[in-house]
Coordinates of C-alpha atoms in Angstrom, one line a residue:
M197 CA 4.7 10.5 51.9
L198 CA 4.9 6.8 51.6
A199 CA 1.1 6.6 51.0
V200 CA 1.4 9.1 48.2
L201 CA 4.2 7.1 46.5
Q202 CA 2.2 3.9 46.9
N203 CA -0.8 5.5 45.2
L204 CA 1.3 6.8 42.4
A205 CA 2.9 3.4 41.9
M206 CA -0.5 1.8 41.9
S207 CA -1.9 4.3 39.4
L208 CA 1.1 3.8 37.1
K209 CA 0.8 0.1 37.3
Q210 CA -2.9 0.3 36.3
K211 CA -2.1 2.6 33.4
I212 CA 0.6 0.2 32.2
N213 CA -1.7 -2.8 32.5
G214 CA -4.4 -0.8 30.7
F215 CA -2.1 0.0 27.9
G216 CA -0.9 -3.6 27.7
S217 CA -4.6 -4.8 27.5
F218 CA -5.3 -2.2 24.8
Y219 CA -2.3 -3.2 22.8
M220 CA -3.0 -6.9 22.9
K221 CA -6.7 -6.2 22.0
N222 CA -5.9 -4.1 18.9
F223 CA -2.3 -5.1 17.9
C224 CA -2.0 -8.7 19.1
P225 CA 0.7 -10.5 17.1
K226 CA -0.5 -13.5 15.2
L227 CA 2.1 -15.7 17.0
V228 CA 0.4 -15.0 20.3
E229 CA -3.0 -16.0 18.9
V230 CA -1.6 -19.2 17.5
L231 CA 0.2 -20.2 20.7
R232 CA -3.0 -19.6 22.8
K233 CA -4.9 -22.1 20.6
G234 CA -2.2 -24.8 21.3
Y235 CA 1.0 -25.7 19.6
D236 CA 2.6 -29.2 19.3
K237 CA 5.5 -31.1 17.8
D238 CA 3.7 -31.8 14.5
K239 CA 3.0 -28.1 14.0
F240 CA 6.6 -27.2 14.8
R241 CA 7.8 -29.8 12.3
R242 CA 5.6 -28.2 9.6
D243 CA 6.9 -24.8 10.5
T244 CA 10.5 -26.0 10.5
L245 CA 10.3 -27.5 7.0
A246 CA 8.5 -24.4 5.6
G247 CA 11.1 -22.2 7.2
M248 CA 13.9 -24.2 5.6
T249 CA 12.2 -24.0 2.2
V250 CA 11.8 -20.3 2.4
A251 CA 15.4 -19.8 3.5
V252 CA 16.5 -21.6 0.4
V253 CA 14.6 -19.1 -1.7
S254 CA 15.7 -16.1 0.5
I255 CA 19.5 -16.7 0.3
P256 CA 20.1 -15.6 -3.3
L257 CA 17.4 -13.0 -3.3
A258 CA 18.7 -11.3 -0.1
M259 CA 22.3 -11.0 -1.5
A260 CA 21.2 -10.0 -5.0
L261 CA 18.8 -7.3 -3.8
A262 CA 21.5 -5.9 -1.4
I263 CA 24.1 -5.7 -4.3
A264 CA 21.5 -3.9 -6.5
S265 CA 20.8 -1.4 -3.6
G266 CA 24.5 -0.4 -3.5
V267 CA 25.4 -2.3 -0.2
T268 CA 27.2 -5.6 0.5
P269 CA 25.5 -9.0 0.0
A270 CA 26.1 -9.6 3.8
Q271 CA 23.8 -6.7 4.6
G272 CA 21.1 -8.4 2.6
L273 CA 21.5 -11.5 4.7
Y274 CA 21.5 -9.5 7.9
T275 CA 18.2 -7.9 6.8
A276 CA 16.6 -11.2 5.9
I277 CA 17.6 -12.7 9.3
V278 CA 16.7 -9.7 11.6
A279 CA 13.6 -8.5 9.7
G280 CA 12.3 -12.0 9.1
F281 CA 12.5 -12.7 12.8
F282 CA 10.8 -9.6 14.1
I283 CA 8.1 -9.5 11.4
A284 CA 7.2 -13.1 12.3
L285 CA 7.4 -12.4 16.0
L286 CA 5.3 -9.2 16.1
G287 CA 3.4 -9.3 12.8
G288 CA -0.3 -9.7 12.2
S289 CA -0.1 -12.4 9.5
K290 CA 0.4 -16.1 10.1
Y291 CA 2.5 -16.6 7.0
Q292 CA 4.3 -13.3 6.3
I293 CA 8.0 -13.6 5.4
G294 CA 10.0 -10.4 5.8
G295 CA 13.2 -9.2 4.2
P296 CA 14.7 -6.9 1.5
T297 CA 12.5 -6.5 -1.6
G298 CA 12.8 -5.0 -5.1
A299 CA 10.6 -2.1 -4.2
F300 CA 13.3 -0.5 -2.1
V301 CA 16.3 -0.9 -4.4
V302 CA 16.1 2.4 -6.2
V303 CA 15.4 4.4 -3.0
I304 CA 18.2 2.8 -1.0
F305 CA 20.7 3.3 -3.9
N306 CA 19.8 7.0 -4.2
V307 CA 20.0 7.6 -0.4
I308 CA 23.5 5.9 -0.2
K309 CA 24.7 7.9 -3.2
N310 CA 23.5 11.2 -1.8
Y311 CA 23.9 10.8 2.0
G312 CA 26.1 7.7 2.5
P313 CA 25.5 4.8 5.0
E314 CA 24.7 7.2 7.8
G315 CA 21.8 8.6 5.6
L316 CA 20.5 5.1 5.1
T317 CA 20.5 4.5 8.8
M318 CA 18.5 7.7 9.5
T319 CA 16.1 6.8 6.7
M320 CA 15.4 3.5 8.3
L321 CA 14.9 5.2 11.6
V322 CA 12.4 7.6 10.1
A323 CA 10.6 4.8 8.2
G324 CA 10.4 2.6 11.3
I325 CA 9.0 5.3 13.5
I326 CA 6.4 6.3 10.9
L327 CA 5.3 2.7 10.4
I328 CA 4.9 2.2 14.2
I329 CA 2.9 5.4 14.6
A330 CA 0.7 4.5 11.6
G331 CA 0.0 1.1 13.1
L332 CA -0.8 2.5 16.6
L333 CA -3.1 5.1 15.0
R334 CA -4.8 2.2 13.2
L335 CA -4.2 3.6 9.8
G336 CA -3.5 0.1 8.3
T337 CA -7.1 -0.1 7.1
Y338 CA -6.7 3.0 5.0
I339 CA -3.9 1.5 2.8
K340 CA -6.7 -0.1 0.7
Y341 CA -7.7 3.3 -0.6
I342 CA -4.5 3.7 -2.7
P343 CA -5.8 3.4 -6.3
Y344 CA -4.9 0.3 -8.2
P345 CA -3.5 2.2 -11.3
V346 CA -1.1 4.1 -9.0
V347 CA 0.1 0.8 -7.3
T348 CA 0.5 -0.9 -10.7
G349 CA 2.3 2.2 -12.2
F350 CA 4.9 2.7 -9.6
T351 CA 5.5 -1.1 -9.1
A352 CA 6.1 -1.4 -12.9
G353 CA 8.3 1.6 -12.8
I354 CA 10.4 0.1 -10.0
G355 CA 10.7 -3.1 -12.0
A356 CA 12.0 -1.2 -15.0
L357 CA 14.5 0.7 -12.9
L358 CA 15.6 -2.5 -11.2
I359 CA 16.3 -4.2 -14.6
S360 CA 18.2 -1.1 -15.8
T361 CA 20.5 -1.3 -12.8
Q362 CA 21.6 -4.8 -13.7
V363 CA 22.8 -4.4 -17.3
K364 CA 26.4 -3.7 -16.3
D365 CA 26.8 -6.9 -14.3
L366 CA 24.6 -8.9 -16.6
L367 CA 26.9 -8.2 -19.5
G368 CA 30.1 -7.6 -17.5
L369 CA 30.5 -4.1 -19.0
K370 CA 33.7 -2.2 -18.0
I371 CA 32.2 1.1 -16.7
E372 CA 33.7 2.9 -13.8
N373 CA 30.7 5.2 -12.8
V374 CA 27.3 4.3 -14.1
P375 CA 24.9 7.4 -14.1
A376 CA 22.0 7.2 -11.6
E377 CA 19.4 8.7 -14.0
F378 CA 17.5 6.3 -16.2
L379 CA 18.2 7.7 -19.7
P380 CA 21.9 8.6 -19.1
K381 CA 22.3 5.1 -17.6
W382 CA 21.2 3.5 -20.9
E383 CA 23.3 6.0 -22.9
S384 CA 26.3 4.8 -20.9
Y385 CA 25.4 1.1 -21.5
L386 CA 25.1 1.6 -25.3
A387 CA 28.3 3.6 -25.5
N388 CA 30.2 0.7 -23.7
L389 CA 28.6 -2.4 -25.2
N390 CA 31.9 -3.3 -26.9
S391 CA 33.5 -3.8 -23.4
F392 CA 31.3 -6.8 -22.5
S393 CA 32.6 -9.9 -20.9
A394 CA 32.0 -13.2 -22.7
A395 CA 32.1 -15.2 -19.5
S396 CA 29.6 -12.9 -17.9
L397 CA 27.3 -13.1 -20.9
V398 CA 27.5 -16.9 -20.9
I399 CA 26.7 -17.1 -17.2
S400 CA 23.8 -14.7 -17.5
L401 CA 22.2 -16.6 -20.4
L402 CA 22.7 -19.9 -18.7
S403 CA 21.2 -18.6 -15.5
L404 CA 18.2 -17.0 -17.2
S405 CA 17.5 -20.2 -19.2
A406 CA 17.9 -22.4 -16.2
I407 CA 15.6 -20.4 -14.0
L408 CA 12.9 -20.1 -16.7
Y409 CA 13.1 -23.8 -17.4
M410 CA 12.7 -24.8 -13.8
Q411 CA 9.9 -22.3 -13.1
I412 CA 8.0 -23.7 -16.1
K413 CA 8.9 -27.4 -16.1
K414 CA 10.0 -28.0 -12.5
P415 CA 8.1 -25.5 -10.3
K416 CA 8.8 -27.4 -7.1
L417 CA 12.5 -26.9 -7.4
P418 CA 14.1 -23.7 -5.7
A419 CA 15.1 -22.3 -9.1
Y420 CA 17.1 -19.3 -7.8
L421 CA 19.1 -21.4 -5.4
V422 CA 19.8 -24.2 -7.9
C423 CA 20.9 -21.6 -10.5
V424 CA 23.2 -19.7 -8.1
T425 CA 24.7 -23.0 -6.9
G426 CA 25.3 -24.2 -10.4
A427 CA 26.9 -20.9 -11.5
T428 CA 29.1 -20.8 -8.4
L429 CA 30.4 -24.3 -9.1
L430 CA 31.2 -23.4 -12.7
V431 CA 33.2 -20.4 -11.5
A432 CA 35.0 -22.3 -8.7
V433 CA 35.8 -25.4 -10.8
F434 CA 36.8 -23.7 -14.1
G435 CA 38.3 -20.5 -12.5
L436 CA 36.4 -18.2 -14.8
N437 CA 37.6 -14.6 -15.0
I438 CA 34.4 -13.0 -13.9
D439 CA 33.2 -10.6 -11.2
T440 CA 32.2 -12.4 -8.1
I441 CA 31.1 -11.6 -4.5
G442 CA 34.6 -12.4 -3.4
N443 CA 36.6 -10.0 -5.6
K444 CA 34.0 -7.3 -5.4
F445 CA 32.9 -7.4 -1.7
G446 CA 35.4 -9.7 0.0
G447 CA 33.0 -12.6 0.7
V448 CA 30.3 -13.0 3.4
P449 CA 31.0 -12.9 7.2
H450 CA 30.3 -15.9 9.4
F451 CA 27.9 -14.2 11.8
L452 CA 25.7 -11.2 12.5
P453 CA 27.6 -8.0 13.5
M454 CA 27.3 -6.6 17.0
P455 CA 24.4 -4.3 17.3
K456 CA 25.5 -0.6 17.0
M457 CA 23.6 2.5 18.1
P458 CA 23.8 5.0 15.3
D459 CA 24.8 8.6 15.8
I460 CA 21.5 10.6 15.6
S461 CA 21.9 13.7 13.4
V462 CA 18.8 15.9 13.3
N463 CA 20.1 17.8 10.2
L464 CA 20.7 14.5 8.3
L465 CA 17.4 13.2 9.5
L466 CA 15.5 16.1 8.1
K467 CA 17.3 15.7 4.7
V468 CA 16.3 12.0 4.4
L469 CA 12.8 12.6 5.7
P470 CA 11.2 12.3 2.1
S471 CA 13.0 9.1 1.5
G472 CA 11.9 7.8 4.9
L473 CA 8.3 8.6 4.1
T474 CA 8.7 6.8 0.7
I475 CA 10.1 3.7 2.3
A476 CA 7.4 3.7 5.0
F477 CA 4.7 4.0 2.3
L478 CA 6.2 1.2 0.2
A479 CA 6.7 -1.0 3.2
G480 CA 3.1 -0.5 4.3
V481 CA 1.6 -1.1 0.9
E482 CA 3.7 -4.2 0.0
S483 CA 3.4 -5.8 3.4
L484 CA -0.4 -5.4 3.6
L485 CA -0.7 -6.5 -0.1
S486 CA 1.3 -9.6 0.7
A487 CA -0.8 -10.3 3.8
T488 CA -4.0 -9.9 1.7
V489 CA -2.7 -12.2 -1.0
V490 CA -1.9 -15.0 1.4
D491 CA -5.2 -14.5 3.2
G492 CA -6.9 -15.2 0.0
M493 CA -4.9 -18.4 -0.3
S494 CA -5.3 -19.6 3.3
G495 CA -8.7 -18.2 4.3
D496 CA -7.1 -16.5 7.4
N497 CA -7.5 -12.8 8.3
H498 CA -4.5 -10.6 9.1
N499 CA -4.3 -7.7 11.5
S500 CA -3.2 -4.8 9.4
N501 CA -2.3 -2.5 12.3
A502 CA -0.2 -5.1 14.1
E503 CA 1.5 -5.8 10.7
L504 CA 2.5 -2.1 10.4
V505 CA 3.9 -2.0 13.9
A506 CA 5.9 -5.1 13.2
E507 CA 7.3 -3.6 9.9
G508 CA 8.4 -0.5 11.8
A509 CA 10.0 -2.5 14.6
A510 CA 11.8 -4.7 12.1
N511 CA 13.3 -1.8 10.2
I512 CA 14.5 -0.2 13.4
F513 CA 16.2 -3.4 14.6
C514 CA 17.7 -3.9 11.1
M515 CA 19.2 -0.4 11.5
F516 CA 21.1 -1.6 14.6
F517 CA 22.5 -4.6 12.7
A518 CA 23.7 -2.8 9.5
G519 CA 20.7 -4.0 7.5
V520 CA 18.7 -2.3 4.8
P521 CA 14.9 -1.5 4.7
A522 CA 12.6 -4.5 4.8
T523 CA 9.0 -5.4 4.4
G524 CA 6.8 -8.5 3.8
A525 CA 7.7 -10.2 0.5
I526 CA 4.8 -11.5 -1.6
A527 CA 6.7 -14.3 -3.4
R528 CA 8.4 -15.6 -0.2
T529 CA 5.2 -15.3 1.8
A530 CA 3.3 -17.3 -0.8
A531 CA 6.1 -19.9 -0.9
N532 CA 5.9 -20.2 2.9
F533 CA 2.2 -21.0 2.7
K534 CA 2.7 -23.5 -0.1
A535 CA 5.3 -25.2 2.0
R536 CA 2.5 -26.0 4.5
A537 CA 3.6 -23.5 7.2
Y538 CA 1.3 -23.5 10.2
S539 CA 2.2 -20.3 12.0
P540 CA 4.7 -17.4 12.2
V541 CA 7.2 -19.8 13.7
S542 CA 8.1 -20.7 10.1
G543 CA 9.3 -17.1 9.6
I544 CA 11.4 -17.4 12.8
M545 CA 12.8 -20.7 11.6
Q546 CA 13.7 -19.1 8.2
S547 CA 15.9 -16.6 10.1
V548 CA 17.5 -19.5 12.0
F549 CA 18.4 -21.4 8.8
L550 CA 19.8 -18.2 7.2
L551 CA 22.0 -17.7 10.2
L552 CA 23.2 -21.3 9.9
F553 CA 24.0 -20.7 6.3
M554 CA 26.2 -17.8 7.3
L555 CA 27.9 -19.9 10.0
L556 CA 28.6 -23.0 7.8
L557 CA 28.6 -22.0 4.1
A558 CA 29.8 -18.3 4.1
P559 CA 33.2 -19.2 2.5
A560 CA 31.5 -20.7 -0.6
A561 CA 29.6 -17.4 -1.2
K562 CA 32.7 -15.6 -2.4
Y563 CA 32.6 -17.7 -5.7
I564 CA 29.0 -16.5 -6.5
P565 CA 29.2 -14.6 -9.9
L566 CA 27.5 -11.2 -10.0
A567 CA 26.2 -12.0 -13.5
C568 CA 24.1 -14.9 -12.1
L569 CA 22.6 -12.6 -9.3
S570 CA 21.9 -10.0 -12.0
A571 CA 19.9 -12.6 -13.9
V572 CA 17.9 -13.3 -10.8
L573 CA 17.2 -9.6 -10.4
V574 CA 16.2 -9.1 -14.0
L575 CA 13.5 -11.8 -13.6
I576 CA 12.4 -10.2 -10.4
G577 CA 12.1 -6.8 -12.1
W578 CA 10.3 -8.4 -15.0
N579 CA 7.7 -9.9 -12.6
M580 CA 7.3 -6.6 -10.9
M581 CA 6.5 -4.9 -14.1
G582 CA 3.4 -7.0 -14.5
L583 CA 2.8 -6.3 -18.2
G584 CA -0.4 -8.3 -18.2
K585 CA -1.9 -6.0 -15.6
I586 CA -0.7 -3.0 -17.5
F587 CA -2.2 -4.2 -20.7
K588 CA -5.6 -4.8 -19.0
L589 CA -5.6 -1.3 -17.5
L590 CA -4.7 0.3 -20.8
Q591 CA -7.9 -1.2 -22.2
G592 CA -9.9 0.3 -19.3
P593 CA -11.4 3.7 -18.7
R594 CA -9.4 6.7 -20.0
G595 CA -8.8 8.2 -16.5
D596 CA -7.2 5.0 -15.2
R597 CA -5.0 4.7 -18.3
Y598 CA -3.7 8.3 -17.8
T599 CA -3.0 7.7 -14.1
L600 CA -1.1 4.5 -14.9
V601 CA 1.0 5.9 -17.6
V602 CA 1.8 9.2 -15.7
T603 CA 2.8 7.3 -12.5
L604 CA 5.0 4.8 -14.4
L605 CA 6.8 7.5 -16.4
L606 CA 7.4 9.7 -13.4
T607 CA 8.7 6.7 -11.4
V608 CA 11.2 5.9 -14.2
L609 CA 12.2 9.5 -15.3
V610 CA 11.8 11.6 -12.2
D611 CA 11.5 10.0 -8.8
L612 CA 9.2 7.8 -6.7
N613 CA 8.0 10.5 -4.4
T614 CA 6.8 12.7 -7.3
A615 CA 5.2 9.6 -9.0
I616 CA 3.2 8.5 -6.0
S617 CA 2.0 12.1 -5.2
V618 CA 1.0 13.0 -8.7
G619 CA -0.6 9.6 -9.4
F620 CA -2.6 9.7 -6.2
I621 CA -3.8 13.3 -6.9
M622 CA -4.7 12.4 -10.5
A623 CA -6.6 9.3 -9.3
S624 CA -8.5 11.3 -6.7
I625 CA -9.5 14.1 -9.1
I626 CA -10.7 11.5 -11.7
F627 CA -12.7 9.7 -9.0
M628 CA -14.3 13.0 -7.9
H629 CA -15.1 13.9 -11.5
R630 CA -16.8 10.5 -12.0
M631 CA -18.8 10.9 -8.8
S632 CA -19.9 14.4 -9.7
K633 CA -21.5 12.9 -12.8
E634 CA -23.6 10.5 -10.7
I635 CA -25.8 13.2 -9.1
E636 CA -29.2 13.6 -10.8
I637 CA -32.0 16.0 -10.0
E638 CA -35.4 15.3 -11.4
T639 CA -38.5 17.5 -11.2
D640 CA -42.0 16.1 -10.5
E641 CA -42.7 15.6 -14.2
K642 CA -40.1 12.8 -14.3
A643 CA -40.1 11.7 -10.7
L644 CA -43.8 11.0 -10.3
E645 CA -44.3 7.8 -12.2
Y646 CA -47.8 6.8 -11.1
K647 CA -51.4 8.1 -11.4
G648 CA -53.5 9.6 -8.7
G649 CA -57.3 9.8 -8.8
G650 CA -57.5 9.2 -12.5
R651 CA -55.4 12.2 -13.3
D652 CA -51.6 12.6 -13.5
L653 CA -50.4 13.4 -10.0
S654 CA -47.8 15.9 -11.2
Q655 CA -50.7 18.0 -12.6
V656 CA -52.5 17.8 -9.3
L657 CA -49.5 18.9 -7.4
H658 CA -48.9 21.9 -9.8
E659 CA -52.4 23.1 -9.2
Q660 CA -51.8 23.0 -5.5
G661 CA -48.5 24.9 -5.8
V662 CA -46.3 21.9 -5.0
I663 CA -42.9 21.1 -6.6
S664 CA -41.3 17.7 -6.1
L665 CA -37.5 17.3 -6.6
R666 CA -35.8 13.9 -6.5
F667 CA -32.0 13.8 -5.8
S668 CA -30.0 10.7 -6.7
G669 CA -26.3 10.1 -6.0
P670 CA -23.8 11.7 -3.6
L671 CA -24.1 15.4 -3.0
F672 CA -20.6 16.7 -2.5
F673 CA -18.2 19.5 -3.5
G674 CA -17.6 17.9 -6.9
D675 CA -21.2 18.5 -8.0
A676 CA -22.2 21.3 -5.6
L677 CA -21.8 24.0 -8.3
D678 CA -23.9 22.1 -10.8
V679 CA -26.6 21.5 -8.2
T680 CA -26.6 25.2 -7.3
R681 CA -27.0 26.2 -10.9
F682 CA -29.9 23.8 -11.4
L683 CA -31.7 25.1 -8.3
Q684 CA -31.2 28.7 -9.3
K685 CA -33.1 28.0 -12.6
I686 CA -36.3 27.1 -10.7
K687 CA -38.4 30.2 -11.3
A688 CA -41.8 28.9 -10.0
E689 CA -43.4 30.4 -6.8
P690 CA -44.3 27.2 -5.0
K691 CA -46.2 26.9 -1.7
I692 CA -44.6 23.6 -0.9
I693 CA -41.3 21.9 -2.1
I694 CA -40.9 18.2 -1.5
I695 CA -37.2 17.2 -1.7
R696 CA -36.9 13.5 -2.1
M697 CA -33.5 12.2 -0.8
G698 CA -33.9 8.4 -0.6
Y699 CA -31.2 7.9 -3.2
V700 CA -28.6 10.3 -1.6
P701 CA -26.1 8.1 0.3
L702 CA -23.7 10.9 1.2
V703 CA -23.7 14.7 1.7
D704 CA -20.6 16.8 2.5
I705 CA -20.5 20.4 3.7
S706 CA -20.3 21.8 0.2
G707 CA -23.4 19.9 -1.0
A708 CA -25.2 20.7 2.2
N709 CA -24.6 24.4 1.9
A710 CA -25.8 24.3 -1.7
L711 CA -29.1 22.7 -0.6
V712 CA -29.5 24.9 2.5
S713 CA -28.9 28.1 0.5
F714 CA -31.7 27.0 -1.9
I715 CA -34.0 26.3 1.0
D716 CA -33.2 29.6 2.7
R717 CA -33.8 31.5 -0.5
I718 CA -37.1 29.9 -1.2
K719 CA -38.3 30.4 2.4
K720 CA -37.4 34.1 2.4
K721 CA -38.6 34.8 -1.1
H722 CA -41.8 32.8 -1.3
G723 CA -42.4 31.6 2.3
A724 CA -42.7 28.1 0.9
K725 CA -42.9 25.1 3.2
I726 CA -40.0 22.6 2.8
I727 CA -40.4 18.9 3.2
L728 CA -37.4 16.5 3.1
S729 CA -38.5 12.9 2.5
N730 CA -36.7 9.7 3.2
I731 CA -33.4 11.4 4.3
K732 CA -30.7 9.0 5.5
K733 CA -28.6 9.2 8.6
Q734 CA -25.4 10.8 7.3
P735 CA -27.1 13.4 5.1
R736 CA -29.4 14.3 8.0
R737 CA -26.5 14.9 10.3
M738 CA -24.6 17.0 7.7
L739 CA -27.7 19.1 6.9
H740 CA -28.4 19.7 10.6
E741 CA -24.9 21.3 11.0
A742 CA -25.5 23.4 7.8
F743 CA -28.9 24.5 9.1
L744 CA -27.4 25.7 12.3
Q745 CA -24.6 27.6 10.5
N746 CA -27.3 29.4 8.3
G747 CA -29.7 30.2 11.2
L748 CA -32.1 27.5 10.4
T749 CA -33.3 24.5 12.5
W750 CA -35.2 21.3 11.9
H751 CA -38.3 23.2 13.2
D752 CA -38.2 25.2 10.0
I753 CA -38.3 22.0 7.9
S754 CA -40.8 19.2 7.7
T755 CA -39.5 15.6 7.3
A756 CA -41.2 12.4 6.2
S757 CA -40.1 8.8 6.0
T758 CA -41.5 8.3 2.5
F759 CA -42.8 10.4 -0.4
E760 CA -46.4 9.3 0.3
N761 CA -46.1 10.6 3.9
A762 CA -44.8 13.9 2.5
L763 CA -47.9 14.1 0.4
K764 CA -50.0 13.6 3.5
I765 CA -48.1 16.4 5.3
T766 CA -48.9 18.8 2.5

């Protein structure tokens, strides 16, 4: 019995070691790679200064994004601390900075409105699990296949929605309940314009002007933090009658809350599943886009699957600390690299400095005016809209224009799930339509472009009962019907058919069946000999499977490496 237990223990240990080896090979965090190469005081000093710089940028953004999402500013700071730590610890990018972003604002707001804080907790659990599974299944490499017009459309739509949520605090409007839908929201704003607050309007205009001035004239200054600090001093010194974090949320706590295990409700989990999928999708897209952008700046290469696992883990840990969904943030990640960060330690240090801010400066946060934070969010939303990108796409192909416009409008007027689904389907159909136009089939009169024996070679082949067909382009379901119709129009009774496939990179089962049906019909009707010339590896494999399904084998078909060899076979 003891020997059996020892063998089981040994076997289990080997499996655990094997899994650990597999994980480190495919999902090794960038931090581990960096530490293996050596890490010293100078590199730590660089990471510390970069982490401090990014923390300065993150403080106002974290609080502003949290308020826009319908939660307390403290929850934004919790998210920046916890998510920033775990994304740096486990992530696949050297410079990635994690935290709350504008992409989640609308989704979080709707989840809290419909299902409350418990619904948000379940949503984060769903999103975290999906991201971890996607990473472990190594699906990170497939994120790149999301069409650019779809990404641009829903990002611009989210930016427009983010701006629309800030008008109330930006102008200090006295509205008890602002409608959630885009058009009714603006109707409510217009109906209550006369209730604006002069103090809020002044703070908003000063904040917008100050941020824009610093971004243009003094780009090295932390514009958002300088603006928030200045506005806070104005409110504290002059005692302005204006909405602040203090009179709206009661200030900011001094420390992280104790981690709390949520009550798991299967019924609630199923209700928030679509929102969890949306957050997982947005987190995956934005984090990998951020990692790709900083790779272009640094020359490094991120591990996309490790990044997805880290994003999932970060969202689950944020759930325990009353945080909100998080992902890699492009602007903060770029700022981290520009601050000369060396490794993911800078992301960890950012979390340390944010925690110190809560410990030492939390009392001052209660004077921060909401109008100033709304100005920050309006500029974030404006940058997300990317009007320059939209303008360039609108000048492009018609299909891309339609996809962009439909995705943007559905994001603003319906919901994000519908926008992404419809946009992706539209882009896929348009792509398939374009590919279907790429297939060309030429008969020997066009395909044979050289002379043979002083006479036109096509005439020689006709006299010998030979037909030559040249296929160019992918042969797939999008063009299978057109190919079938063309082949059915061939009324000749050839002895030999040479099918030239050197320019066919891809064949799917529909295209293969169209070609095999033609071959089968010709062989049965005329007893013709079929020669496939210069067929590539993937089309050969697909045609082989189609031959077997139709009772044919490669023995029934001749193959040649070139057209000239096919002529010799005849």
